[in-house]
Amino acid sequence: MYALRAVKWAALSCSLLWAGVGLAQPLPRLYVGAQSGGLNVINASTGASVATVIASGTPMGIAVHPAQSTIFVTAHTGGTVSAVNTGSNAVAWSVATGSRPHGVAVSNTGTELIVANMGGDTASIIDIATRTAVATVPVQNAPSGVAVSPNAPVAYVANAGSASVSVISLTSRTVIATWSTGSNPLGLAVSPDGSKLYVAINGNASLSVLDTANGLPLTSVRTGGHASGVAISPNGGFIVVTNSFSGSATIIRASDYVVLATVSVGSSPVGVAIASDSSAAFVVNSGSNSVSRIDLATNSATVAFATSNAITANLGSFYVSALPCTLDVDRNGAVSPFTDGLLVLRYLFGLRGATLTTGAMGAAATLTADQIVGNIAALDLDADGDAAARGTTDGLLILRLMLGLNGAALTTGASAVAGISDATVLSNVRARHGASCFM
């Protein structure tokens, strides 16, 4: 009992110590591709520039890991997909894909990426933990958008040149069905319950709604010219479709597919993402180098951000919410050494499945073991900055930080970097996992 009280007091003491360090609170951000390469990082609340991510190749598809710790971006001209740490806004790693990668999505467990290779008529499946391509799946002509089921190991790939959607089993890593669509399908989104697939039909200026149980069409909704991107709000209430030819976005009520409004935005809008609280949609206007913000309560649009640099289509999800610290790996809203710290340490020692999670899940945590693995695999756990993540060093440093230790009690016997200070360890962790970690 005394030991437990001592641990709690140490944690409280450390939180008071670190709170004296002035750091900006995390803010919701938008990651928008630049035609010259890299990403513009934008404050979603004010439109102010936050950072620039340096990367090679022209970015095209963007996806956000469910843990909000990492952005994945395809380089259409470079044949790669890169992982960008949302704490440091730096590229953590890159993996070769097929030719001209377009859309990208993260699997429902958070452990794999699915990349549509428009130039090779394939989809690459990439293991996030090992950072390797584990399968190349043939699809149909000119694959573009990608979406995944939220509750099943299934990915959907829109084949723009074949008027179809390929359904990929992430278990067998094969195409298990091919569904017909209208001409030139581009963007895809899946309903929060996984029962419906929304397809932006560029050639028919419409949104097609398919039943994911069998691929049969449920309805078709007329949009503006050249429907391109599509997103559904997290609360399931609204579908937003961008219309690249008419410079507009169509807002559709998801319950009955009634068009609520068609809102003028900028020129050649493609990418669309919706805020985590479902209050606003953000539309990337690649023809006018701007981002429009649509208030979903009033269906009115304003320019949220404009730049003199040419920007790309930004197909996919590019909104990162203001999570306080990505080391909350069980996603229960709190960072604890007895749950999150133990999960990280066990993961780094190679434990998986029940041996990873038993007795280490926080109150109200509902994630599966696979989802926990996905959350941790997406993190850069190199706490001492030696370009490697080990249980005997980095895992121990992270656990000790969560326990409130500092000074020599934090670093002694727990770092591969000689003479490292506690301030350096804290700085490394905050840069990788969020500025408010251990405040």
GROMACS .gro file of C-alpha atoms in nm, residues 139-388:
model
  250
  139VAL     CA    1  -0.772  -0.494  -5.891
  140GLN     CA    2  -0.919  -0.331  -6.203
  141ASN     CA    3  -0.827  -0.031  -6.416
  142ALA     CA    4  -0.700   0.294  -6.262
  143PRO     CA    5  -0.772   0.242  -5.890
  144SER     CA    6  -0.818   0.573  -5.710
  145GLY     CA    7  -1.006   0.609  -5.380
  146VAL     CA    8  -0.980   0.364  -5.089
  147ALA     CA    9  -1.203   0.311  -4.786
  148VAL     CA   10  -1.221   0.045  -4.514
  149SER     CA   11  -1.496  -0.109  -4.308
  150PRO     CA   12  -1.491   0.018  -3.948
  151ASN     CA   13  -1.587  -0.322  -3.807
  152ALA     CA   14  -1.456  -0.588  -4.047
  153PRO     CA   15  -1.125  -0.675  -4.220
  154VAL     CA   16  -1.245  -0.543  -4.556
  155ALA     CA   17  -1.116  -0.268  -4.788
  156TYR     CA   18  -1.289  -0.107  -5.085
  157VAL     CA   19  -1.101   0.029  -5.388
  158ALA     CA   20  -1.267   0.248  -5.654
  159ASN     CA   21  -1.153   0.157  -6.006
  160ALA     CA   22  -1.193   0.481  -6.202
  161GLY     CA   23  -1.119   0.322  -6.538
  162SER     CA   24  -1.349   0.021  -6.497
  163ALA     CA   25  -1.660   0.174  -6.336
  164SER     CA   26  -1.631  -0.065  -6.043
  165VAL     CA   27  -1.532  -0.118  -5.681
  166SER     CA   28  -1.303  -0.403  -5.576
  167VAL     CA   29  -1.374  -0.557  -5.236
  168ILE     CA   30  -1.057  -0.686  -5.070
  169SER     CA   31  -1.045  -0.926  -4.776
  170LEU     CA   32  -0.763  -0.816  -4.548
  171THR     CA   33  -0.756  -1.167  -4.405
  172SER     CA   34  -0.693  -1.354  -4.731
  173ARG     CA   35  -0.550  -1.044  -4.906
  174THR     CA   36  -0.751  -1.120  -5.218
  175VAL     CA   37  -1.040  -0.960  -5.408
  176ILE     CA   38  -1.357  -1.132  -5.288
  177ALA     CA   39  -1.608  -0.931  -5.495
  178THR     CA   40  -1.628  -0.668  -5.767
  179TRP     CA   41  -1.926  -0.432  -5.775
  180SER     CA   42  -2.040  -0.223  -6.071
  181THR     CA   43  -2.077   0.153  -6.029
  182GLY     CA   44  -2.137   0.449  -6.255
  183SER     CA   45  -1.869   0.598  -6.479
  184ASN     CA   46  -1.537   0.702  -6.323
  185PRO     CA   47  -1.579   0.636  -5.948
  186LEU     CA   48  -1.325   0.832  -5.744
  187GLY     CA   49  -1.377   0.901  -5.373
  188LEU     CA   50  -1.515   0.645  -5.126
  189ALA     CA   51  -1.650   0.657  -4.771
  190VAL     CA   52  -1.814   0.401  -4.542
  191SER     CA   53  -2.098   0.467  -4.298
  192PRO     CA   54  -2.002   0.455  -3.928
  193ASP     CA   55  -2.187   0.124  -3.885
  194GLY     CA   56  -2.018  -0.027  -4.192
  195SER     CA   57  -2.345  -0.106  -4.371
  196LYS     CA   58  -2.318   0.142  -4.662
  197LEU     CA   59  -2.050   0.240  -4.909
  198TYR     CA   60  -2.069   0.592  -5.054
  199VAL     CA   61  -1.915   0.632  -5.401
  200ALA     CA   62  -1.850   0.968  -5.569
  201ILE     CA   63  -1.934   0.904  -5.937
  202ASN     CA   64  -1.731   1.159  -6.129
  203GLY     CA   65  -1.869   1.070  -6.472
  204ASN     CA   66  -2.236   1.082  -6.368
  205ALA     CA   67  -2.225   1.380  -6.128
  206SER     CA   68  -2.380   1.172  -5.852
  207LEU     CA   69  -2.332   0.990  -5.525
  208SER     CA   70  -2.403   0.618  -5.537
  209VAL     CA   71  -2.495   0.437  -5.215
  210LEU     CA   72  -2.419   0.064  -5.209
  211ASP     CA   73  -2.523  -0.203  -4.959
  212THR     CA   74  -2.197  -0.351  -4.825
  213ALA     CA   75  -2.368  -0.684  -4.763
  214ASN     CA   76  -2.404  -0.751  -5.136
  215GLY     CA   77  -2.291  -0.447  -5.336
  216LEU     CA   78  -2.642  -0.369  -5.460
  217PRO     CA   79  -2.731  -0.001  -5.513
  218LEU     CA   80  -2.959   0.148  -5.248
  219THR     CA   81  -2.997   0.490  -5.408
  220SER     CA   82  -2.829   0.752  -5.625
  221VAL     CA   83  -2.819   1.123  -5.540
  222ARG     CA   84  -2.761   1.396  -5.797
  223THR     CA   85  -2.469   1.624  -5.705
  224GLY     CA   86  -2.280   1.896  -5.890
  225GLY     CA   87  -2.051   1.848  -6.189
  226HIS     CA   88  -1.780   1.582  -6.161
  227ALA     CA   89  -1.834   1.445  -5.808
  228SER     CA   90  -1.486   1.369  -5.675
  229GLY     CA   91  -1.442   1.337  -5.299
  230VAL     CA   92  -1.685   1.216  -5.034
  231ALA     CA   93  -1.688   1.208  -4.654
  232ILE     CA   94  -1.945   1.120  -4.390
  233SER     CA   95  -1.959   1.295  -4.056
  234PRO     CA   96  -1.848   1.092  -3.751
  235ASN     CA   97  -2.199   1.118  -3.605
  236GLY     CA   98  -2.342   0.968  -3.925
  237GLY     CA   99  -2.565   1.266  -3.993
  238PHE     CA  100  -2.421   1.427  -4.306
  239ILE     CA  101  -2.253   1.322  -4.631
  240VAL     CA  102  -2.046   1.585  -4.811
  241VAL     CA  103  -1.951   1.545  -5.178
  242THR     CA  104  -1.709   1.773  -5.363
  243ASN     CA  105  -1.789   1.870  -5.722
  244SER     CA  106  -1.464   1.949  -5.902
  245PHE     CA  107  -1.616   2.091  -6.222
  246SER     CA  108  -1.875   2.319  -6.064
  247GLY     CA  109  -1.660   2.442  -5.773
  248SER     CA  110  -1.909   2.335  -5.509
  249ALA     CA  111  -1.986   2.087  -5.234
  250THR     CA  112  -2.316   1.904  -5.194
  251ILE     CA  113  -2.440   1.840  -4.840
  252ILE     CA  114  -2.671   1.540  -4.806
  253ARG     CA  115  -2.869   1.424  -4.503
  254ALA     CA  116  -2.761   1.064  -4.446
  255SER     CA  117  -3.088   0.939  -4.299
  256ASP     CA  118  -3.297   0.995  -4.615
  257TYR     CA  119  -3.047   1.123  -4.878
  258VAL     CA  120  -3.214   1.461  -4.909
  259VAL     CA  121  -2.982   1.729  -5.053
  260LEU     CA  122  -2.971   2.002  -4.789
  261ALA     CA  123  -2.754   2.247  -4.984
  262THR     CA  124  -2.502   2.287  -5.261
  263VAL     CA  125  -2.241   2.535  -5.141
  264SER     CA  126  -1.995   2.728  -5.358
  265VAL     CA  127  -1.634   2.675  -5.254
  266GLY     CA  128  -1.312   2.732  -5.451
  267SER     CA  129  -1.192   2.606  -5.788
  268SER     CA  130  -1.151   2.230  -5.854
  269PRO     CA  131  -1.240   2.097  -5.508
  270VAL     CA  132  -1.156   1.731  -5.448
  271GLY     CA  133  -1.051   1.636  -5.094
  272VAL     CA  134  -1.301   1.669  -4.811
  273ALA     CA  135  -1.270   1.590  -4.441
  274ILE     CA  136  -1.508   1.645  -4.151
  275ALA     CA  137  -1.422   1.762  -3.800
  276SER     CA  138  -1.432   1.503  -3.524
  277ASP     CA  139  -1.730   1.679  -3.361
  278SER     CA  140  -1.919   1.681  -3.696
  279SER     CA  141  -1.951   2.060  -3.684
  280ALA     CA  142  -1.767   2.148  -4.003
  281ALA     CA  143  -1.637   2.010  -4.331
  282PHE     CA  144  -1.306   2.117  -4.486
  283VAL     CA  145  -1.272   2.117  -4.865
  284VAL     CA  146  -0.940   2.138  -5.050
  285ASN     CA  147  -0.966   2.356  -5.363
  286SER     CA  148  -0.673   2.246  -5.577
  287GLY     CA  149  -0.753   2.499  -5.852
  288SER     CA  150  -0.750   2.806  -5.625
  289ASN     CA  151  -0.492   2.691  -5.367
  290SER     CA  152  -0.728   2.728  -5.074
  291VAL     CA  153  -0.925   2.535  -4.814
  292SER     CA  154  -1.293   2.613  -4.753
  293ARG     CA  155  -1.465   2.556  -4.421
  294ILE     CA  156  -1.833   2.462  -4.436
  295ASP     CA  157  -2.039   2.512  -4.121
  296LEU     CA  158  -2.265   2.206  -4.115
  297ALA     CA  159  -2.517   2.380  -3.890
  298THR     CA  160  -2.578   2.667  -4.135
  299ASN     CA  161  -2.443   2.512  -4.459
  300SER     CA  162  -2.237   2.823  -4.527
  301ALA     CA  163  -1.879   2.826  -4.656
  302THR     CA  164  -1.584   3.054  -4.581
  303VAL     CA  165  -1.219   3.047  -4.685
  304ALA     CA  166  -1.031   2.885  -4.397
  305PHE     CA  167  -0.685   2.899  -4.553
  306ALA     CA  168  -0.523   3.024  -4.873
  307THR     CA  169  -0.167   2.992  -4.999
  308SER     CA  170   0.040   3.109  -5.294
  309ASN     CA  171   0.184   2.757  -5.317
  310ALA     CA  172   0.004   2.516  -5.549
  311ILE     CA  173  -0.177   2.242  -5.356
  312THR     CA  174  -0.288   1.892  -5.452
  313ALA     CA  175  -0.623   1.713  -5.458
  314ASN     CA  176  -0.585   1.569  -5.106
  315LEU     CA  177  -0.803   1.262  -5.161
  316GLY     CA  178  -0.893   1.110  -4.825
  317SER     CA  179  -0.907   1.214  -4.460
  318PHE     CA  180  -0.673   1.496  -4.353
  319TYR     CA  181  -0.823   1.633  -4.028
  320VAL     CA  182  -0.640   1.558  -3.701
  321SER     CA  183  -0.832   1.627  -3.383
  322ALA     CA  184  -0.678   1.780  -3.072
  323LEU     CA  185  -0.594   1.465  -2.880
  324PRO     CA  186  -0.383   1.554  -2.576
  325CYS     CA  187  -0.128   1.268  -2.586
  326THR     CA  188  -0.103   0.973  -2.825
  327LEU     CA  189   0.044   0.751  -2.553
  328ASP     CA  190  -0.315   0.689  -2.444
  329VAL     CA  191  -0.291   0.367  -2.644
  330ASP     CA  192  -0.609   0.207  -2.504
  331ARG     CA  193  -0.802   0.526  -2.598
  332ASN     CA  194  -0.988   0.558  -2.269
  333GLY     CA  195  -0.906   0.928  -2.229
  334ALA     CA  196  -0.625   0.896  -1.974
  335VAL     CA  197  -0.254   0.811  -1.983
  336SER     CA  198  -0.165   0.567  -1.705
  337PRO     CA  199   0.154   0.373  -1.626
  338PHE     CA  200  -0.056   0.079  -1.506
  339THR     CA  201  -0.233   0.044  -1.841
  340ASP     CA  202  -0.080   0.242  -2.128
  341GLY     CA  203   0.274   0.218  -1.992
  342LEU     CA  204   0.241  -0.154  -1.936
  343LEU     CA  205   0.091  -0.204  -2.283
  344VAL     CA  206   0.380  -0.017  -2.447
  345LEU     CA  207   0.639  -0.213  -2.249
  346ARG     CA  208   0.477  -0.549  -2.325
  347TYR     CA  209   0.449  -0.457  -2.694
  348LEU     CA  210   0.818  -0.371  -2.716
  349PHE     CA  211   0.901  -0.707  -2.559
  350GLY     CA  212   0.704  -0.878  -2.835
  351LEU     CA  213   0.384  -0.974  -2.654
  352ARG     CA  214   0.065  -0.982  -2.861
  353GLY     CA  215  -0.296  -1.093  -2.822
  354ALA     CA  216  -0.422  -1.170  -2.474
  355THR     CA  217  -0.070  -1.170  -2.327
  356LEU     CA  218  -0.043  -0.806  -2.434
  357THR     CA  219  -0.374  -0.681  -2.298
  358THR     CA  220  -0.475  -0.900  -2.000
  359GLY     CA  221  -0.477  -0.689  -1.684
  360ALA     CA  222  -0.348  -0.385  -1.873
  361MET     CA  223  -0.661  -0.217  -2.011
  362GLY     CA  224  -0.792   0.103  -1.858
  363ALA     CA  225  -1.141   0.158  -1.728
  364ALA     CA  226  -1.391   0.204  -2.013
  365ALA     CA  227  -1.136   0.089  -2.273
  366THR     CA  228  -1.313  -0.116  -2.542
  367LEU     CA  229  -1.046  -0.175  -2.805
  368THR     CA  230  -0.947  -0.523  -2.918
  369ALA     CA  231  -0.594  -0.658  -2.886
  370ASP     CA  232  -0.542  -0.604  -3.260
  371GLN     CA  233  -0.652  -0.242  -3.231
  372ILE     CA  234  -0.412  -0.188  -2.939
  373VAL     CA  235  -0.133  -0.332  -3.154
  374GLY     CA  236  -0.231  -0.097  -3.436
  375ASN     CA  237  -0.227   0.207  -3.207
  376ILE     CA  238   0.117   0.123  -3.068
  377ALA     CA  239   0.264   0.018  -3.403
  378ALA     CA  240   0.186   0.361  -3.546
  379LEU     CA  241   0.387   0.535  -3.272
  380ASP     CA  242   0.752   0.635  -3.276
  381LEU     CA  243   0.859   0.497  -2.937
  382ASP     CA  244   1.224   0.605  -2.959
  383ALA     CA  245   1.236   0.800  -2.632
  384ASP     CA  246   1.614   0.835  -2.611
  385GLY     CA  247   1.669   0.938  -2.972
  386ASP     CA  248   1.901   0.658  -3.082
  387ALA     CA  249   1.686   0.567  -3.386
  388ALA     CA  250   1.559   0.241  -3.234
   0.00000   0.00000   0.00000
